[in-house]
Amino acid sequence: MSLKQRIFSPLFLVPLGVWWVFFPPLEFFCLGAIVIFLLASREWGRFVIPTRPHWLLLPMGALLTLSLWLNPPSLLLVAAPHPVILGILYAGALWWLAALVMVLAYPKGTRWWRSKPWLKALFGILTLLPFFWSLLLLRSHGYAADPQLGGWVVFFVMLLVWCADSGAYFVGRAFGRRKLLPAVSPQKTIEGLLGGLLLATLVAATVAYAGSQDLRHTLIVVVCSVLAMLASVLGDLTESLFKRQAGIKDSGSLLPGHGGVLDRIDSLTAALPIFVVSYLLFN
């Protein structure tokens, strides 16, 4: 892949992503989230049956449609989420606890799921459906008072993930000695993880304190942020695990030089639901 392609993708996608997070009406934001969900679902299909990646689109699309029928985006502006949607979010949080066990047990702990396509499909549902709804819930936060407020919340969580990734990369390159989980991701180090966590925590504390002078709320936001950052590392490791098990390097080739959609959102698929669920529990 050429350097030109690697540079062109972020130059095009970053401004588009910023515009999508902040400016469209909630319904159009939801359409963008649906597109991301379906593209990611197709890529997850490669983890399940590499030669037939499209097959997962039907059940994933049906479940998404059902959840949107139960709780149309417009209802988020005037009412609390449907109990089924909250159930999806809590099921997603439980899935990430299970994923942590799977990552720590890899490769020995693959026997019970590696030859079961239906189970790997279920993992995809528990990854992407809570991600979709956490994204929509954060974007709709305070929408009636300020249509861009939720965009800032989404951007805040994304910023934390970027800081954690960047901090881990630079600290890992400079000081990394001990491998985190070499069987899953040989490049990650414990020093990098701690460096990224420290940087992102400082950013979270600064933003939370600047946005609210209430100490309790600031502490809640920081705790939720730390949990989301740890989850973001788990999301990255979990996708790496499934790619290794499927024998593929990237989840897709939609983004030249950067792999597929899942390769770009793997950290967010865990960070966003964990941030939302922990915030709901602590408030």
Coordinates of N, CA and C in Angstrom, one line a residue, residues 98-108 177-193 230 232-241 244:
A98 N -16.5 -11.3 29.6 CA -16.2 -12.6 29.0 C -15.1 -12.5 28.0
A99 N -15.0 -11.4 27.2 CA -13.9 -11.2 26.3 C -12.6 -11.1 27.0
L100 N -12.6 -10.4 28.1 CA -11.4 -10.3 28.9 C -10.8 -11.7 29.3
V101 N -11.7 -12.6 29.7 CA -11.3 -14.0 30.0 C -10.8 -14.7 28.8
M102 N -11.4 -14.5 27.6 CA -11.0 -15.1 26.4 C -9.6 -14.6 25.9
V103 N -9.4 -13.3 26.1 CA -8.1 -12.8 25.7 C -7.0 -13.3 26.6
L104 N -7.2 -13.3 27.9 CA -6.2 -13.8 28.8 C -5.9 -15.3 28.7
A105 N -6.9 -16.0 28.2 CA -6.8 -17.5 28.1 C -6.2 -17.9 26.7
Y106 N -6.1 -16.9 25.8 CA -5.7 -17.3 24.4 C -4.2 -17.7 24.4
P107 N -3.9 -18.8 23.6 CA -4.7 -19.5 22.6 C -5.4 -20.7 23.2
K108 N -5.1 -21.1 24.4 CA -5.6 -22.4 24.9 C -7.1 -22.3 25.1
R177 N 9.3 -2.7 27.6 CA 10.2 -3.9 27.7 C 9.4 -5.1 27.9
R178 N 8.3 -5.0 28.7 CA 7.5 -6.2 29.0 C 6.3 -6.3 28.2
K179 N 6.1 -7.4 27.5 CA 5.0 -7.6 26.6 C 3.7 -7.8 27.4
L180 N 2.6 -7.2 26.9 CA 1.4 -7.2 27.6 C 0.7 -8.6 27.4
L181 N 0.4 -8.9 26.1 CA -0.2 -10.3 25.8 C 0.4 -10.6 24.4
P182 N 1.6 -11.1 24.4 CA 2.3 -11.4 23.1 C 1.6 -12.4 22.2
A183 N 0.8 -13.3 22.7 CA 0.1 -14.3 21.9 C -1.0 -13.6 21.1
V184 N -1.5 -12.5 21.6 CA -2.6 -11.8 21.0 C -2.1 -10.6 20.1
S185 N -1.3 -9.8 20.8 CA -0.8 -8.6 20.1 C 0.7 -8.4 20.5
P186 N 1.6 -8.8 19.7 CA 3.0 -8.8 20.1 C 3.6 -7.4 20.3
Q187 N 3.0 -6.4 19.8 CA 3.6 -5.1 19.9 C 3.2 -4.3 21.1
K188 N 2.2 -4.7 21.8 CA 1.7 -4.0 23.0 C 2.6 -4.4 24.2
T189 N 2.9 -3.3 25.0 CA 3.7 -3.5 26.2 C 3.0 -3.0 27.4
I190 N 3.4 -3.5 28.6 CA 2.8 -3.1 29.9 C 3.1 -1.6 30.1
E191 N 4.3 -1.2 29.8 CA 4.8 0.2 29.9 C 3.9 1.1 29.0
G192 N 3.7 0.7 27.8 CA 2.8 1.5 26.9 C 1.4 1.6 27.4
L193 N 0.9 0.5 27.9 CA -0.5 0.6 28.5 C -0.6 1.6 29.6
L230 N -9.5 1.4 29.7 CA -9.1 0.0 29.8 C -9.9 -0.9 28.8
S232 N -11.1 0.1 26.0 CA -10.6 0.3 24.6 C -9.5 -0.6 24.3
V233 N -8.6 -0.8 25.2 CA -7.5 -1.8 25.0 C -8.0 -3.2 24.8
L234 N -9.0 -3.5 25.6 CA -9.6 -4.9 25.5 C -10.3 -5.0 24.1
G235 N -10.9 -4.0 23.6 CA -11.6 -4.0 22.3 C -10.6 -4.3 21.2
D236 N -9.4 -3.6 21.3 CA -8.4 -3.8 20.3 C -7.8 -5.2 20.4
L237 N -7.6 -5.7 21.6 CA -7.0 -7.0 21.8 C -8.0 -8.1 21.3
T238 N -9.3 -7.9 21.5 CA -10.3 -8.9 21.2 C -10.4 -9.0 19.7
E239 N -10.4 -7.8 19.0 CA -10.4 -7.9 17.5 C -9.1 -8.6 17.0
S240 N -8.0 -8.3 17.6 CA -6.8 -9.0 17.2 C -6.9 -10.5 17.4
L241 N -7.5 -10.9 18.5 CA -7.7 -12.3 18.7 C -8.5 -13.0 17.6
R244 N -6.6 -13.2 14.4 CA -5.6 -14.3 14.4 C -6.3 -15.7 14.2

